[in-house]
Amino acid sequence: MTVVERVPTDKVVVEGMTGDAAIAHALKQCDIDVLAAYPITPQTIIVEDFQKFVANGEVKTRVIPVESEHSAMSACVGASAVGARVATATASAGLALMWEILYCAASMRMPIVLAVANRALSAPINIHNDWSDSYGARDSGFIQIYCQSCQEAYDTVIMAFKIAEDHDVLLPVMVCIDGFILSHNVERVEMLPTEAVQQFLGVRKPAIALDPDNPVTMGPLALTDYYFEFKEQQDRAMARVPEVFERVESEFEKMTGRRYGRFETYRVEDADIIIFTHSTPGGTAKAVVDALRERGEKVGVVRLRMFRPFPAEALREVLRNAKAVAVFEKCRSFGAPSNPLALEVRTALYDLDERPLVTDFVIGLGGRDVPPSTIVEGVEKTKEYLKAGRAPLYETLGVRK
Amino acid sequence: MAVRLKDMLKREPILSSGHRMCAGCAAPTVVKLMGMALRGPTIVCEATGCLEVATTIYPFTAWKIPWIHVAFENAAAVASGVVEAINAMRDKGRYKDEQVDVIAIGGDGGTFDIGFGALSGALERGHKFVYMVYDNGAYQNTGIQRSGGTFPGQETTTSWAGKVEPGKRQRKKPLAEIVAAHKIPYVATVDPYHYRDFITKFRKALEADGPAFIHAFSPCPRGWRSDTSKSIELAKLAVETGLHPLYEVIDGKEWIMSGPSKRLKELRPVDEYFKTQGQFKHLFKPEWAEFRAWIQEEVLKDWEELKRKCGVS
Ligand SMILES: Cc1ncc(C[n+]2csc(CCOP(=O)(O)OP(=O)(O)O)c2C)c(N)n1
Ligand code: SF4
Ligand SMILES: [Mg+2]
């Protein structure tokens, strides 16, 4: 374990920056060896800003301006296999094009950090935010962390490398921010001194690398006799993530005083209804809860951060005493009885003898605004369903029907 | 070249025996010849295909040098990452080897077709690596389907010879020429019969100042329905019929015909090649005589054009 010390406040640089810029700065300070990326809105600023650092000699990173996202992730796997610290960034169609290689990166145990500015998938083509892109990749084997603020995005990228590169984990991490809502929104960000970040992370020490002195074969064929064991090991690595995450966050807290957890709870102690969401709607939900609390309503928020691995057990303890959990999610899983986030919540609660009612509201597809009134509407509906004793498996809010 | 061919031939093979490729397959020979050309530490990035699948059946591997496979269409992209990771780590004083060569290998399917975008991108970016395609004329690993590298008249399981079709109707994609049009320092065509030519060219590719490309002809007795003892002879015959002429292209502009092709007084008829393989058998039916003549004509035209480019009369 590295010895970290609290960074004195006079060493912290405060700047107004967008989510994309915050991520670009974090990547720079993490001293990544290789960045392979392809432009796509609303992620592009990350790569543009980073290329500016390169052009000005501020980093020694080799940037590979690949011809597609498929090649971006492929180049990341190649670079990571040599032992380099590697990152890329994408969104929407770009993530979809990477799909095949996401699974390879995870199964080949490459600790790549992938920043995703969440954006709707075509068609119709749309550049705005929802979570269909990274939700679709939820079974790829990537760790997934969703951020609510630019500060959180900056901090999470730094921690992501330390989690990914830990030999108990060795899995790639997706750090997700809401496209435009966060990627292009200027917020106050406290940046650490680069030396502190580098001391926190250290240099990557690969478990196995493509090394001419010690030749290995990576990415072989494994059939009925061994494939399953690869998957078993991958699954166990995923199961070790919470412990490593906790360790990394504790060290980060020592250095910065900040910690986020796998999820954030807000005024949930005595809450009858808990709003369950993540990313920027988490902020809106907290404002709604403050307003409703003033009217004497017992409501709270759980803002999820880590979607993979899903913290089912810890969440069960937080949610079990509520009368209802109202899930708000920016994705429709077509043909499914409910949607990705609510499916996880329902699974987490299923084993309880007495379960809260779970409502599932699909919101904000294609960047449709999610104002406080949308959250209030969901809470009001949840109250009605509580009275009736049952609720539909899911419904859409904020759309012409 | 500082090293003599005699010494290269003494090099320890990079691929072990028992590699599980079919009997008579030329691909392992192609890889062994490549191995003889190596000048030092080397990393291989391989695309999905026969060679990859057969040589690395977990928990075994036939490879004695570092080797990585990720997917079918991305060998050149993976190699880009390997090259730049080494460069970055060396810049930061974290890489111990002075020099490591990076080679990407793909089949014709993985190179002419699905991996073409990744290849073209990597060449344009100029990473220092060698890309070698081992061209067995079809997607052999998945059961002999046509590719952009399949010859006209060749029967595959997606270009059947039938009552109204003569096998593949289209020309073979002129891949080496397309690659040369990227104006990379070095492009060469090789085959395993002309092993001196092969090794010499491969070493030149490794020593090129930038990306280099090797198009290796690689007979496949399983897919071609040819005699397993004749693969290397078929490679020779492909050169002598002009179906796989040997040449080099320097910087995309200087075309040099290689000895074995240059020494040919004239090409042998393509029929001699077609006769050796079940996949061309149907061409000798009377209804395809005209089609066969067309193939011959095209080969002769291409040959004349190549001679002109190479300044050979
Ligand atoms: C994206 C993707 N599409 C299809 C396949 C199936 N596939 C695997 S190998 C192969 C053919 C390989 O052909 P080639 O590159 O010519 O190599 P060969 O097996 O002939 O040596 C195909 C189609 C795959 N693995 N990945
Ligand atoms: S199918 Fe052809 S290319 Fe594949 S191993 Fe057999 S002979 Fe070689
Ligand atoms: Mg092939």
PDB file of C-alpha atoms and ligand atoms in Angstrom, chain A residues 70 100, chain B residues 21 25 27 46-53 69 71-73 106-114 133-145 147 218 220, ligand 1:
ATOM      1  CA  HIS A  70     -12.959  -0.714 -32.660  1.00  0.00           C
ATOM      2  CA  GLU A 100     -16.610  -6.904 -29.365  1.00  0.00           C
TER       3      GLU A 100
ATOM      4  CA  MET B  21      -2.143 -27.202 -38.292  1.00  0.00           C
ATOM      5  CA  CYS B  25      -0.404 -26.752 -44.523  1.00  0.00           C
ATOM      6  CA  ALA B  27       1.248 -21.611 -42.980  1.00  0.00           C
ATOM      7  CA  GLU B  46      -2.157 -12.307 -34.624  1.00  0.00           C
ATOM      8  CA  ALA B  47      -5.643 -12.139 -36.096  1.00  0.00           C
ATOM      9  CA  THR B  48      -8.231 -14.891 -35.645  1.00  0.00           C
ATOM     10  CA  GLY B  49      -7.903 -17.603 -38.263  1.00  0.00           C
ATOM     11  CA  CYS B  50      -6.464 -21.068 -38.868  1.00  0.00           C
ATOM     12  CA  LEU B  51      -2.965 -20.223 -37.712  1.00  0.00           C
ATOM     13  CA  GLU B  52      -4.144 -18.591 -34.503  1.00  0.00           C
ATOM     14  CA  VAL B  53      -6.730 -21.184 -33.620  1.00  0.00           C
ATOM     15  CA  HIS B  69      -4.419 -12.556 -30.259  1.00  0.00           C
ATOM     16  CA  ALA B  71      -9.882 -10.637 -32.447  1.00  0.00           C
ATOM     17  CA  PHE B  72     -10.284 -11.184 -36.185  1.00  0.00           C
ATOM     18  CA  GLU B  73     -10.251  -7.687 -37.663  1.00  0.00           C
ATOM     19  CA  GLY B 106      -3.495 -11.998 -40.477  1.00  0.00           C
ATOM     20  CA  GLY B 107      -5.083 -14.377 -42.944  1.00  0.00           C
ATOM     21  CA  ASP B 108      -6.444 -13.123 -46.264  1.00  0.00           C
ATOM     22  CA  GLY B 109      -9.898 -12.729 -44.709  1.00  0.00           C
ATOM     23  CA  GLY B 110      -8.481 -10.840 -41.745  1.00  0.00           C
ATOM     24  CA  THR B 111      -6.443  -8.613 -44.042  1.00  0.00           C
ATOM     25  CA  PHE B 112      -8.104  -8.135 -47.464  1.00  0.00           C
ATOM     26  CA  ASP B 113     -11.575  -7.877 -45.916  1.00  0.00           C
ATOM     27  CA  ILE B 114     -12.587  -7.377 -42.309  1.00  0.00           C
ATOM     28  CA  VAL B 133      -0.729 -11.651 -44.539  1.00  0.00           C
ATOM     29  CA  TYR B 134      -0.600 -15.413 -45.064  1.00  0.00           C
ATOM     30  CA  ASP B 135      -2.906 -15.766 -48.018  1.00  0.00           C
ATOM     31  CA  ASN B 136      -4.580 -19.152 -48.398  1.00  0.00           C
ATOM     32  CA  GLY B 137      -7.261 -17.739 -50.652  1.00  0.00           C
ATOM     33  CA  ALA B 138     -10.327 -18.113 -48.455  1.00  0.00           C
ATOM     34  CA  TYR B 139     -11.705 -18.073 -44.933  1.00  0.00           C
ATOM     35  CA  GLN B 140     -10.312 -21.531 -44.274  1.00  0.00           C
ATOM     36  CA  ASN B 141     -10.855 -21.596 -40.535  1.00  0.00           C
ATOM     37  CA  THR B 142     -14.599 -21.223 -40.852  1.00  0.00           C
ATOM     38  CA  GLY B 143     -14.884 -23.761 -43.653  1.00  0.00           C
ATOM     39  CA  ILE B 144     -13.561 -22.308 -46.930  1.00  0.00           C
ATOM     40  CA  GLN B 145     -15.662 -19.216 -47.622  1.00  0.00           C
ATOM     41  CA  SER B 147     -12.639 -13.652 -49.415  1.00  0.00           C
ATOM     42  CA  SER B 218       0.208 -19.980 -48.327  1.00  0.00           C
ATOM     43  CA  CYS B 220      -3.970 -24.912 -47.936  1.00  0.00           C
TER      44      CYS B 220
HETATM   45  C1  LIG C   1     -15.919 -10.326 -36.180  1.00  0.00           C
HETATM   46  C2  LIG C   1     -15.799 -11.742 -36.574  1.00  0.00           C
HETATM   47  N1  LIG C   1     -16.481 -12.190 -37.652  1.00  0.00           N
HETATM   48  C3  LIG C   1     -16.368 -13.465 -38.020  1.00  0.00           C
HETATM   49  C4  LIG C   1     -15.564 -14.327 -37.333  1.00  0.00           C
HETATM   50  C5  LIG C   1     -15.485 -15.764 -37.766  1.00  0.00           C
HETATM   51  N2  LIG C   1     -14.184 -16.083 -38.337  1.00  0.00           N
HETATM   52  C6  LIG C   1     -13.148 -16.539 -37.607  1.00  0.00           C
HETATM   53  S1  LIG C   1     -11.780 -16.890 -38.477  1.00  0.00           S
HETATM   54  C7  LIG C   1     -12.595 -16.500 -39.914  1.00  0.00           C
HETATM   55  C8  LIG C   1     -11.939 -16.661 -41.222  1.00  0.00           C
HETATM   56  C9  LIG C   1     -10.487 -16.442 -41.227  1.00  0.00           C
HETATM   57  O1  LIG C   1     -10.085 -16.357 -42.541  1.00  0.00           O
HETATM   58  P1  LIG C   1      -8.654 -15.869 -42.903  1.00  0.00           P
HETATM   59  O2  LIG C   1      -8.379 -14.558 -42.308  1.00  0.00           O
HETATM   60  O3  LIG C   1      -8.489 -15.955 -44.363  1.00  0.00           O
HETATM   61  O4  LIG C   1      -7.701 -16.918 -42.144  1.00  0.00           O
HETATM   62  P2  LIG C   1      -7.620 -18.499 -42.427  1.00  0.00           P
HETATM   63  O5  LIG C   1      -8.470 -19.165 -41.429  1.00  0.00           O
HETATM   64  O6  LIG C   1      -8.067 -18.744 -43.825  1.00  0.00           O
HETATM   65  O7  LIG C   1      -6.191 -18.822 -42.253  1.00  0.00           O
HETATM   66  C10 LIG C   1     -13.888 -16.052 -39.665  1.00  0.00           C
HETATM   67  C11 LIG C   1     -14.828 -15.661 -40.711  1.00  0.00           C
HETATM   68  C12 LIG C   1     -14.882 -13.823 -36.210  1.00  0.00           C
HETATM   69  N3  LIG C   1     -14.097 -14.575 -35.454  1.00  0.00           N
HETATM   70  N4  LIG C   1     -15.005 -12.536 -35.860  1.00  0.00           N
END
